[in-house]
Coordinates of C-alpha atoms in Angstrom, one line a residue:
Chain K
M1 CA 89.5 128.1 27.6
D2 CA 92.8 126.9 26.0
K3 CA 94.8 124.4 28.0
P4 CA 97.8 125.7 29.6
H5 CA 101.6 125.5 28.8
I6 CA 102.9 124.2 32.1
A7 CA 106.2 124.2 33.4
L8 CA 107.5 122.0 36.0
I9 CA 110.7 123.3 38.0
G10 CA 112.1 120.2 39.9
M11 CA 111.2 116.8 38.5
G12 CA 111.3 114.7 41.7
L13 CA 108.6 112.6 43.5
I14 CA 106.0 115.7 43.4
G15 CA 107.2 117.0 40.1
S16 CA 107.3 113.9 38.3
S17 CA 103.7 112.8 39.8
I18 CA 102.2 116.3 38.6
G19 CA 103.5 115.3 35.1
H20 CA 101.8 112.2 35.1
A21 CA 98.7 113.5 36.7
L22 CA 98.5 116.2 33.8
K23 CA 99.0 113.8 31.2
R24 CA 96.5 111.3 33.1
G25 CA 93.9 114.0 32.6
D26 CA 95.3 115.5 29.0
L27 CA 95.5 118.9 31.5
A28 CA 98.1 120.7 29.4
A29 CA 98.7 121.7 26.1
Q30 CA 102.6 121.1 26.7
I31 CA 104.5 120.1 29.6
T32 CA 108.0 121.3 29.8
G33 CA 110.4 119.9 32.9
Y34 CA 113.4 121.3 34.2
A35 CA 115.7 120.0 37.0
R36 CA 119.2 121.2 38.1
S37 CA 120.9 117.8 37.6
S38 CA 121.6 116.5 34.2
Q39 CA 120.6 113.1 35.3
T40 CA 117.2 114.0 36.7
R41 CA 116.8 115.5 33.1
Q42 CA 118.0 112.5 31.3
K43 CA 115.7 110.2 33.3
A44 CA 112.8 112.3 32.9
Q45 CA 112.9 112.2 29.3
N46 CA 113.4 108.8 29.6
I47 CA 110.3 108.0 31.7
G48 CA 108.1 110.6 29.3
F49 CA 105.9 112.5 32.2
V50 CA 106.9 115.7 30.4
D51 CA 106.8 116.5 26.6
H52 CA 110.1 118.5 26.5
V53 CA 113.0 119.0 28.8
A54 CA 114.6 122.3 28.7
D55 CA 118.4 122.5 29.7
T56 CA 117.9 126.2 31.7
L57 CA 115.5 127.5 34.0
Q58 CA 115.1 130.6 31.7
E59 CA 114.2 127.8 28.6
A60 CA 111.6 125.9 30.8
V61 CA 109.6 128.9 31.9
T62 CA 109.4 130.7 28.7
G63 CA 106.0 130.8 27.0
A64 CA 104.7 128.9 30.1
D65 CA 101.1 129.5 31.4
I66 CA 101.6 127.9 34.7
V67 CA 105.0 127.2 36.5
F68 CA 105.0 124.6 39.4
L69 CA 108.0 125.0 41.8
N70 CA 108.4 121.8 42.9
V71 CA 111.9 122.3 44.8
P72 CA 112.8 122.1 48.6
V73 CA 111.7 125.3 49.8
G74 CA 115.2 126.8 50.8
M75 CA 115.7 127.1 46.6
I76 CA 112.7 128.7 46.0
A77 CA 113.9 132.5 46.2
D78 CA 116.9 132.0 44.1
I79 CA 114.9 130.3 41.6
V80 CA 112.4 133.0 41.3
K81 CA 114.8 135.5 41.2
D82 CA 116.7 133.8 38.1
M83 CA 113.3 133.1 36.2
A84 CA 111.7 136.3 37.1
A85 CA 112.7 137.9 33.2
S86 CA 111.8 135.0 31.5
L87 CA 108.1 135.1 32.7
K88 CA 105.3 135.9 30.0
Q89 CA 103.1 138.2 30.8
G90 CA 100.1 136.9 33.5
A91 CA 102.0 133.7 34.2
I92 CA 101.0 131.9 37.5
I93 CA 103.5 130.9 39.5
T94 CA 102.6 128.2 42.1
D95 CA 104.3 125.6 44.4
V96 CA 104.0 122.5 46.6
G97 CA 105.7 123.4 49.6
S98 CA 104.9 121.9 53.3
V99 CA 105.5 125.5 54.6
K100 CA 103.7 128.5 53.3
K101 CA 104.4 131.4 54.8
S102 CA 108.0 131.6 54.5
V103 CA 107.5 130.7 51.1
M104 CA 105.2 133.3 50.3
D105 CA 107.9 135.9 51.9
A106 CA 110.5 134.3 49.6
V107 CA 108.5 134.4 46.3
N108 CA 107.1 137.9 47.0
A109 CA 110.6 139.2 47.6
H110 CA 111.5 138.4 44.1
L111 CA 108.0 137.9 41.8
P112 CA 107.7 140.3 38.6
E113 CA 105.0 142.6 38.5
H114 CA 103.7 140.8 35.6
A115 CA 103.2 137.6 37.1
V116 CA 101.1 135.9 40.0
F117 CA 102.0 133.7 42.7
V118 CA 99.4 131.1 44.4
P119 CA 100.7 129.2 47.1
A120 CA 99.5 125.8 47.2
H121 CA 100.4 122.5 49.4
P122 CA 99.3 119.1 48.1
I123 CA 99.2 116.8 51.3
A124 CA 100.7 114.0 49.7
G125 CA 103.9 112.0 49.4
T126 CA 105.8 108.7 49.8
E127 CA 109.1 108.0 51.4
L128 CA 110.6 107.8 48.4
S129 CA 112.6 110.5 46.1
G130 CA 113.3 111.4 42.5
P131 CA 112.1 111.2 38.9
E132 CA 111.4 107.4 39.0
A133 CA 109.4 107.9 42.3
G134 CA 106.1 109.8 40.8
F135 CA 102.8 108.3 39.8
A136 CA 99.8 109.8 38.6
E137 CA 97.4 108.7 41.5
L138 CA 99.8 110.0 44.1
F139 CA 97.1 113.3 44.6
D140 CA 93.9 111.3 44.4
N141 CA 91.5 111.7 47.2
R142 CA 94.0 113.8 48.9
W143 CA 93.6 117.3 50.2
C144 CA 95.6 120.5 48.4
I145 CA 95.1 123.9 50.6
L146 CA 95.8 127.0 48.8
T147 CA 96.8 129.7 50.8
P148 CA 96.5 133.5 48.7
D149 CA 96.1 136.4 50.5
A150 CA 94.1 139.3 50.2
D151 CA 96.0 140.6 46.8
T152 CA 96.2 137.2 45.3
D153 CA 94.5 137.3 42.0
K154 CA 91.3 135.5 42.2
Q155 CA 91.1 133.9 38.7
A156 CA 94.6 132.9 39.1
V157 CA 93.4 131.1 42.4
A158 CA 90.5 129.6 40.4
T159 CA 92.9 128.3 37.7
I160 CA 95.3 126.6 40.4
S161 CA 92.2 125.3 42.3
D162 CA 90.4 123.5 39.2
L163 CA 93.7 121.9 38.0
W164 CA 94.7 120.6 41.4
Q165 CA 90.7 119.2 41.5
A166 CA 91.3 117.7 38.1
M167 CA 94.5 116.1 38.7
G168 CA 92.3 114.3 41.8
S169 CA 92.6 116.3 44.9
D170 CA 90.1 118.4 47.0
V171 CA 91.0 121.8 47.5
E172 CA 90.9 123.8 50.8
I173 CA 91.7 127.6 51.0
M174 CA 93.3 128.7 54.3
D175 CA 95.3 131.4 55.8
A176 CA 98.7 130.8 55.5
D177 CA 99.9 131.1 59.2
H178 CA 97.0 129.0 60.3
H179 CA 98.2 126.4 57.4
D180 CA 101.6 126.3 59.1
L181 CA 100.2 125.6 62.2
V182 CA 97.9 122.9 61.3
L183 CA 100.6 121.2 59.2
A184 CA 103.3 121.7 62.2
I185 CA 101.1 119.0 64.1
T186 CA 99.8 117.0 61.3
S187 CA 103.1 116.5 59.7
H188 CA 106.3 118.2 60.8
V189 CA 106.3 117.1 64.6
P190 CA 105.3 113.5 63.6
H191 CA 108.2 113.3 61.4
L192 CA 110.3 114.9 63.7
I193 CA 109.4 112.5 66.4
A194 CA 110.2 109.6 63.8
F195 CA 113.4 110.7 62.9
N196 CA 114.3 111.4 66.6
I197 CA 113.1 108.1 67.7
V198 CA 115.2 106.4 65.1
G199 CA 118.1 108.5 65.7
T200 CA 117.6 107.6 69.4
A201 CA 118.0 103.8 68.7
A202 CA 120.6 104.0 66.6
D203 CA 123.0 105.3 69.5
L204 CA 122.3 102.7 72.1
E205 CA 125.0 101.0 73.5
A206 CA 123.4 98.2 75.4
V207 CA 120.8 97.2 72.4
T208 CA 122.8 96.6 69.0
Q209 CA 121.5 98.3 66.0
S210 CA 120.8 94.7 64.5
E211 CA 118.5 93.9 67.5
V212 CA 116.5 97.2 66.7
I213 CA 116.2 96.0 63.4
K214 CA 115.5 92.3 63.9
Y215 CA 112.8 93.4 66.5
S216 CA 111.5 96.3 64.8
A217 CA 108.1 94.6 63.9
G218 CA 107.0 95.6 67.5
G219 CA 106.1 99.0 66.6
F220 CA 109.3 100.7 65.7
R221 CA 109.2 99.9 61.9
D222 CA 106.2 102.3 61.4
F223 CA 108.4 105.2 62.5
T224 CA 111.1 104.2 59.9
R225 CA 109.2 104.6 56.9
I226 CA 108.5 108.6 57.4
A227 CA 112.1 108.8 59.0
A228 CA 113.2 107.6 55.5
S229 CA 112.1 110.9 53.9
D230 CA 113.7 113.4 51.8
P231 CA 116.6 114.9 54.4
V232 CA 117.1 118.3 52.1
M233 CA 113.4 119.0 51.6
W234 CA 112.9 118.4 55.8
R235 CA 115.6 120.1 56.5
D236 CA 114.1 123.0 54.7
V237 CA 110.9 122.5 56.6
F238 CA 112.3 122.9 59.9
M239 CA 114.3 126.0 58.9
N240 CA 111.1 127.5 57.5
N241 CA 108.5 126.4 59.9
G242 CA 110.5 127.0 63.4
E243 CA 108.0 129.0 65.4
A244 CA 104.9 126.7 64.6
V245 CA 106.9 123.4 65.2
L246 CA 108.6 124.8 68.2
E247 CA 105.2 125.5 69.7
M248 CA 103.8 122.0 68.6
L249 CA 107.0 120.3 70.3
A250 CA 106.6 122.1 73.6
R251 CA 103.3 120.8 73.8
F252 CA 104.4 117.3 72.7
S253 CA 107.1 117.4 75.4
E254 CA 104.7 118.6 78.3
D255 CA 102.2 115.7 77.6
L256 CA 105.2 113.1 77.2
T257 CA 106.3 114.3 80.5
S258 CA 103.0 113.8 82.0
L259 CA 103.0 110.5 80.5
Q260 CA 106.4 109.6 82.0
R261 CA 105.3 110.7 85.6
A262 CA 102.2 108.2 85.2
I263 CA 104.5 105.5 84.4
R264 CA 106.5 106.2 87.1
W265 CA 104.2 106.5 89.6
K266 CA 102.2 103.6 88.2
D267 CA 99.0 105.5 87.5
G268 CA 97.4 103.0 85.2
E269 CA 94.0 104.4 85.3
A270 CA 95.4 107.6 83.8
L271 CA 97.5 105.4 81.1
E272 CA 94.3 103.6 79.9
K273 CA 92.2 106.5 79.7
L274 CA 94.7 108.0 77.1
F275 CA 95.0 104.9 75.1
S276 CA 91.4 104.3 75.0
H277 CA 90.9 108.0 73.7
T278 CA 93.6 107.5 71.2
R279 CA 91.8 104.3 69.5
D280 CA 88.6 106.8 69.1
I281 CA 90.8 109.0 67.0
R282 CA 92.2 106.5 64.5
R283 CA 88.5 105.2 63.7
S284 CA 87.7 109.0 62.7
I285 CA 90.6 109.3 60.5
V286 CA 89.5 105.9 58.5
E287 CA 86.0 106.9 58.6
A288 CA 86.9 110.2 56.9
G289 CA 88.5 108.2 54.2
Q290 CA 92.3 109.2 55.2
D291 CA 93.8 106.1 55.6
T292 CA 93.1 102.5 54.7
N293 CA 90.9 100.3 56.7
D294 CA 93.3 97.4 56.4
A295 CA 94.7 96.3 59.6
N296 CA 98.6 96.8 59.5
F297 CA 98.4 99.1 56.8
G298 CA 97.4 96.1 54.7
R299 CA 100.9 95.0 54.5
G300 CA 99.8 91.7 53.2
E301 CA 99.7 90.0 56.6
S302 CA 96.0 90.0 57.9
P303 CA 92.9 89.5 55.9
H304 CA 91.0 92.0 58.4
K305 CA 89.7 95.5 58.4
S306 CA 90.5 98.1 60.7
G307 CA 86.6 99.0 61.2
H308 CA 86.1 95.2 62.3
K309 CA 84.8 95.5 65.7
S310 CA 85.3 92.6 68.4
D311 CA 84.5 91.6 71.9
Chain S
M1 CA 106.4 62.3 70.1
D2 CA 102.7 62.8 70.4
K3 CA 100.9 65.7 69.4
P4 CA 100.0 67.8 72.5
H5 CA 96.9 68.6 73.9
I6 CA 97.2 72.6 74.0
A7 CA 95.0 74.9 76.2
L8 CA 94.6 78.8 75.2
I9 CA 93.5 80.9 77.9
G10 CA 92.5 83.9 76.1
M11 CA 91.2 84.5 72.9
G12 CA 92.0 87.7 71.8
L13 CA 94.1 88.6 68.7
I14 CA 97.1 86.7 69.8
G15 CA 95.2 83.5 71.4
S16 CA 93.0 83.2 68.4
S17 CA 95.8 83.5 66.1
I18 CA 97.6 80.8 67.8
G19 CA 94.6 78.6 67.6
H20 CA 94.6 79.3 63.9
A21 CA 98.4 78.5 63.5
L22 CA 98.1 75.3 65.4
K23 CA 95.2 74.0 63.0
R24 CA 97.1 75.2 60.1
G25 CA 100.1 73.3 61.0
D26 CA 98.2 70.1 62.5
L27 CA 100.3 71.0 65.8
A28 CA 97.8 69.6 68.4
A29 CA 96.1 66.7 69.2
Q30 CA 93.3 68.8 70.8
I31 CA 93.2 72.6 71.3
T32 CA 90.9 73.7 74.6
G33 CA 90.2 77.3 74.6
Y34 CA 88.9 79.3 77.9
A35 CA 88.2 83.2 78.1
R36 CA 86.5 85.5 80.8
S37 CA 83.7 86.7 78.7
S38 CA 81.1 84.1 77.6
Q39 CA 80.6 86.5 74.6
T40 CA 84.1 85.8 73.4
R41 CA 83.6 82.1 74.4
Q42 CA 80.8 81.6 72.0
K43 CA 82.5 83.8 69.3
A44 CA 85.3 81.4 69.6
Q45 CA 83.1 78.5 69.1
N46 CA 81.4 79.8 66.0
I47 CA 84.4 80.7 64.3
G48 CA 86.2 77.6 65.2
F49 CA 90.1 77.9 65.8
V50 CA 89.7 75.9 68.9
D51 CA 88.5 72.2 69.2
H52 CA 86.4 72.6 72.7
V53 CA 85.3 75.6 74.8
A54 CA 85.5 75.5 78.6
D55 CA 83.3 77.1 80.7
T56 CA 86.1 77.4 83.4
L57 CA 89.9 78.2 83.6
Q58 CA 90.4 74.8 85.8
E59 CA 88.5 72.8 83.1
A60 CA 90.5 74.4 80.4
V61 CA 93.6 73.3 81.9
T62 CA 92.8 69.8 83.0
G63 CA 94.7 67.3 81.1
A64 CA 96.5 70.2 79.2
D65 CA 100.2 69.6 78.2
I66 CA 100.9 73.1 77.2
V67 CA 98.9 76.3 78.7
F68 CA 99.3 79.4 76.7
L69 CA 98.6 82.3 78.6
N70 CA 97.2 85.2 75.9
V71 CA 96.1 87.9 78.5
P72 CA 96.9 91.4 79.7
V73 CA 100.2 91.0 81.7
G74 CA 98.5 92.2 84.9
M75 CA 96.1 89.3 85.1
I76 CA 98.6 86.7 85.0
A77 CA 99.5 86.3 88.6
D78 CA 95.8 85.7 89.5
I79 CA 95.6 83.2 86.7
V80 CA 98.2 81.2 87.6
K81 CA 97.0 80.8 91.1
D82 CA 93.8 79.7 90.2
M83 CA 95.1 77.1 87.4
A84 CA 97.6 75.7 89.7
A85 CA 95.9 72.8 91.2
S86 CA 94.3 71.4 87.8
L87 CA 97.7 71.3 86.1
K88 CA 98.7 67.9 85.1
Q89 CA 102.3 66.6 86.1
G90 CA 104.8 68.3 83.6
A91 CA 102.7 70.5 82.0
I92 CA 104.4 73.4 80.3
I93 CA 103.2 77.1 81.0
T94 CA 104.0 79.7 78.4
D95 CA 103.0 83.0 77.4
V96 CA 102.8 85.6 75.0
G97 CA 103.3 88.9 76.9
S98 CA 105.3 92.0 75.8
V99 CA 107.2 92.3 78.9
K100 CA 109.3 89.4 80.6
K101 CA 110.7 90.0 83.8
S102 CA 107.5 90.9 85.7
V103 CA 105.8 88.2 84.1
M104 CA 108.5 85.5 85.1
D105 CA 108.3 86.9 88.9
A106 CA 104.3 86.7 88.7
V107 CA 104.2 83.4 87.3
N108 CA 107.2 81.9 89.9
A109 CA 105.4 83.1 92.9
H110 CA 102.2 80.6 92.2
L111 CA 103.6 78.2 89.9
P112 CA 103.3 74.7 91.2
E113 CA 106.5 72.3 91.5
H114 CA 104.8 69.9 89.0
A115 CA 104.8 72.3 85.9
V116 CA 107.4 74.4 84.3
F117 CA 107.3 77.8 83.1
V118 CA 108.8 78.8 79.5
P119 CA 108.6 82.7 79.1
A120 CA 107.8 83.7 75.4
H121 CA 107.1 86.8 73.3
P122 CA 106.1 86.6 69.8
I123 CA 106.7 89.8 68.2
A124 CA 103.6 90.3 66.1
G125 CA 100.3 92.0 66.5
T126 CA 98.0 94.2 64.7
E127 CA 96.0 97.2 66.0
L128 CA 92.7 95.2 66.2
S129 CA 91.5 93.1 69.1
G130 CA 89.4 90.3 70.0
P131 CA 88.4 86.7 68.6
E132 CA 87.6 87.6 65.3
A133 CA 90.8 89.8 64.8
G134 CA 93.2 86.7 64.6
F135 CA 94.5 84.6 61.6
A136 CA 97.2 81.9 61.1
E137 CA 99.6 84.4 59.2
L138 CA 100.2 86.5 62.2
F139 CA 103.5 85.1 63.5
D140 CA 105.0 84.1 59.8
N141 CA 108.7 85.2 59.6
R142 CA 108.6 87.3 62.7
W143 CA 110.8 86.6 65.8
C144 CA 109.7 85.1 68.9
I145 CA 111.8 85.5 71.6
L146 CA 112.0 83.1 74.6
T147 CA 113.5 83.9 77.9
P148 CA 114.4 80.8 80.3
D149 CA 116.2 81.3 83.2
A150 CA 119.1 78.9 84.2
D151 CA 116.5 76.7 85.8
T152 CA 114.1 76.3 83.3
D153 CA 113.8 72.9 82.1
K154 CA 115.7 72.7 79.0
Q155 CA 113.5 70.1 77.3
A156 CA 110.3 72.3 78.0
V157 CA 112.3 75.3 76.2
A158 CA 113.0 73.2 73.1
T159 CA 109.2 72.0 72.8
I160 CA 108.1 75.7 73.0
S161 CA 110.9 76.7 70.6
D162 CA 109.7 73.9 68.0
L163 CA 106.1 74.5 68.4
W164 CA 106.8 78.5 67.7
Q165 CA 108.9 77.5 64.8
A166 CA 106.0 75.3 63.3
M167 CA 103.7 78.3 63.8
G168 CA 106.3 80.3 61.3
S169 CA 108.1 82.1 63.4
D170 CA 112.1 82.2 64.0
V171 CA 113.3 82.1 67.5
E172 CA 115.6 83.8 69.8
I173 CA 116.6 82.9 73.3
M174 CA 117.5 86.0 75.3
D175 CA 118.0 86.9 78.9
A176 CA 114.7 88.4 80.3
D177 CA 116.2 91.9 81.5
H178 CA 117.7 92.3 78.3
H179 CA 114.8 91.6 76.5
D180 CA 112.8 94.3 78.5
L181 CA 115.5 96.8 77.4
V182 CA 115.3 96.1 73.7
L183 CA 111.5 95.8 73.8
A184 CA 111.5 99.3 75.6
I185 CA 112.8 100.9 72.2
T186 CA 111.9 98.8 69.6
S187 CA 108.1 98.8 70.8
H188 CA 107.0 100.4 74.0
V189 CA 108.5 103.7 73.7
P190 CA 107.2 103.8 69.8
H191 CA 104.1 102.9 71.4
L192 CA 104.1 105.6 74.0
I193 CA 105.3 108.2 71.6
A194 CA 102.3 107.5 69.2
F195 CA 99.9 107.8 71.7
N196 CA 100.9 110.8 73.1
I197 CA 101.3 112.5 69.5
V198 CA 97.8 111.7 68.8
G199 CA 96.6 113.1 72.2
T200 CA 98.6 116.3 71.9
A201 CA 97.0 116.8 68.8
A202 CA 93.2 116.1 69.9
D203 CA 93.9 118.9 72.7
L204 CA 94.7 121.7 70.7
E205 CA 92.9 124.7 70.9
A206 CA 93.8 126.5 67.8
V207 CA 93.9 123.3 65.2
T208 CA 90.5 121.6 65.2
Q209 CA 90.3 117.7 65.4
S210 CA 88.5 117.7 62.0
E211 CA 91.5 119.5 60.5
V212 CA 93.6 117.0 62.5
I213 CA 91.9 114.3 61.1
K214 CA 91.6 116.0 57.4
Y215 CA 95.1 116.8 56.5
S216 CA 96.8 113.3 58.7
A217 CA 97.9 111.9 55.5
G218 CA 101.0 114.5 56.1
G219 CA 102.4 111.9 58.4
F220 CA 100.0 111.8 61.7
R221 CA 98.0 108.9 60.1
D222 CA 101.1 106.5 60.5
F223 CA 101.0 107.2 64.1
T224 CA 97.4 106.9 64.5
R225 CA 97.5 103.0 63.8
I226 CA 99.7 101.9 66.9
A227 CA 98.0 104.4 69.1
A228 CA 94.7 102.6 68.1
S229 CA 96.1 99.5 70.1
D230 CA 94.4 97.6 72.7
P231 CA 94.3 100.1 76.0
V232 CA 94.4 97.4 78.5
M233 CA 97.4 95.4 77.3
W234 CA 99.3 98.4 76.7
R235 CA 98.6 99.9 80.4
D236 CA 99.9 96.6 81.7
V237 CA 103.0 96.9 79.6
F238 CA 104.1 100.2 81.0
M239 CA 103.2 99.2 84.4
N240 CA 105.3 96.0 84.4
N241 CA 108.6 97.7 82.3
G242 CA 108.7 101.1 84.0
E243 CA 112.5 101.2 84.1
A244 CA 113.3 100.1 81.1
V245 CA 110.6 102.5 79.5
L246 CA 112.0 105.2 81.8
E247 CA 115.6 104.9 80.6
M248 CA 114.8 105.0 77.1
L249 CA 112.3 107.8 77.4
A250 CA 115.1 109.9 79.0
R251 CA 117.5 109.4 76.0
F252 CA 114.7 109.7 73.3
S253 CA 113.6 113.5 75.5
E254 CA 117.1 114.3 75.4
D255 CA 117.6 113.6 72.1
L256 CA 114.5 115.6 71.0
T257 CA 115.5 118.6 73.2
S258 CA 118.7 118.6 71.0
L259 CA 116.5 118.7 68.1
Q260 CA 114.4 121.4 69.4
R261 CA 117.6 123.6 69.9
A262 CA 118.8 122.8 66.2
I263 CA 115.4 123.8 64.8
R264 CA 115.3 127.2 67.1
W265 CA 118.8 128.3 66.2
K266 CA 118.7 127.2 62.9
D267 CA 121.5 124.5 62.8
G268 CA 120.6 122.9 59.2
E269 CA 123.2 121.3 58.7
A270 CA 122.8 119.3 61.9
L271 CA 119.2 118.7 60.9
E272 CA 120.1 117.2 57.4
K273 CA 122.8 114.7 59.0
L274 CA 120.3 113.2 61.2
F275 CA 117.7 112.6 58.7
S276 CA 120.0 111.3 56.1
H277 CA 121.4 108.7 58.7
T278 CA 117.8 107.6 59.4
R279 CA 117.2 106.9 55.8
D280 CA 119.8 104.3 56.1
I281 CA 118.0 102.5 58.8
R282 CA 115.0 102.3 57.1
R283 CA 116.9 100.6 54.2
S284 CA 118.2 97.9 56.6
I285 CA 114.8 96.9 58.2
V286 CA 113.5 96.4 54.7
E287 CA 116.7 94.3 53.9
A288 CA 116.3 92.3 57.1
G289 CA 112.8 91.4 55.8
Q290 CA 111.1 93.1 58.8
D291 CA 108.8 95.3 56.8
T292 CA 107.3 95.4 52.8
N293 CA 109.4 97.1 50.1
D294 CA 106.5 98.6 49.1
A295 CA 106.2 102.7 49.4
N296 CA 103.9 104.2 51.9
F297 CA 103.5 100.6 53.5
G298 CA 101.7 99.3 50.1
R299 CA 98.6 101.4 51.2
G300 CA 97.8 100.6 47.3
E301 CA 98.6 104.1 46.2
S302 CA 102.0 103.7 44.6
P303 CA 103.4 101.1 42.4
H304 CA 107.1 101.6 43.7
K305 CA 109.0 99.9 46.1
S306 CA 111.2 101.5 48.7
G307 CA 114.3 99.6 47.6
H308 CA 114.0 101.7 44.3
K309 CA 116.8 104.3 44.1
S310 CA 116.6 107.4 42.3
D311 CA 119.0 110.3 41.4

């Protein structure tokens, strides 16, 4: 089968990384990029993770076999509406959004009959944004979840699945609602918690912001990384996965209140029991290859590996 | 002034790192170590971050000019009681505990007249435990907070301050209650939140633990690191800093409820505003030298630096 002509709509962290990964694997006959901002288009041109930069959305998707939507999910409906007439027969639209049900609803409302949509979500990212942030290795050894429904063309699903594997990821097929629940707990609520604690710390009267920053190596700094993630992307995630997030948040808060009681009533046994349990979970994550074995995330400060047992 | 004879009581992550740092800087005339477990004593002997391993607490502190208490804070009262009679005239006791007020109360209840106590807290650590976890660089460029009160001998404070600086840290003098409040927000509550979310994720019925682990690169994995910290140490922290932790937790929960409402009522503006604010705080932390500039904590996955601006 011929290599596809691929269009990248949106060229931030994810879009640019896809460009780099496609080039690394020589996976496309041509890569055309488009972004709203002319500044981004210029930077993409300079960096070179696309072969051609289009000046309009319609131009970008013309002749494309595969169109990647790499934009905040809140923008997807309008984009699909605006590109619909320019899509070739049998074009495959796919996305990278962190929520799936609402994206599918948004796309399906405007998808022309002659195109196919394969919903996808690569579980990968850094806290950086923009075309300069991307790199080819972002998706290596990460999971990419696809959430086709019963009507989605199976050949198109296979095409997108193969492409993500060629870009370094493992692919999992999942029901869209289940995806949204899983991601609520593994990603959305952790981010919300991080955003929250950084905000709470910033608002204290008795402890200055400079003290919080100075002494952040005590644990706080780990939270600030993901609290530095793209504000627009995350706003759209919470606006579009409200139900699952609220369910997980309710459980989180119930459990936190329980811990709070244990602290107030000095129930040391309950505390120690939970803390021992959570240590085991960390071990499993490292063993599953989903995080580094280096202590302190390998921030260059320790020669030791997490797997290293003692006492 | 002659180099001191230093005793290390407790030889886990912190105690062993102090041993390594003292040797690196050739800061002691002799380093004697003691731990409750004979296994730890044997390992310390083998690794060699002490010159001599004592078989009893009393033997370890005999003749010591400086005694470091590197143990869970719940053990401190008994240890000071048991060592009191063996301390030489003018011996300086110091600690590394993450809470200060309760440690000072515990020590002062048993400290003999002829010894001095200088409360200290090096803001440093990894999620590992035990004598094999230590390394000399742990304290480099970190803050060490000392919380002497009005009665603490000033010369002793200077001695301990100089020693921590020689081991690589910057030293700050602070009121003990203020320390406990600052650490409640920069360390204790972040750890509690991390422990909690890992626990909540483990208890779900609709999402399996293996799914949580598989898809943990979405944000969850960052929390699991600090949720893998020493259970006993952390149990004692929460048992001994209850008031400050509960105050900070109340604020955290109020703010979280406010975010929850914004999500339920789809107040995108409020969400975006908070998320943009927290991004700025991350920047300050990196600029203050308190975390790496590398994206994703430099987990070997991105060539980019956090300070790298785009768009």
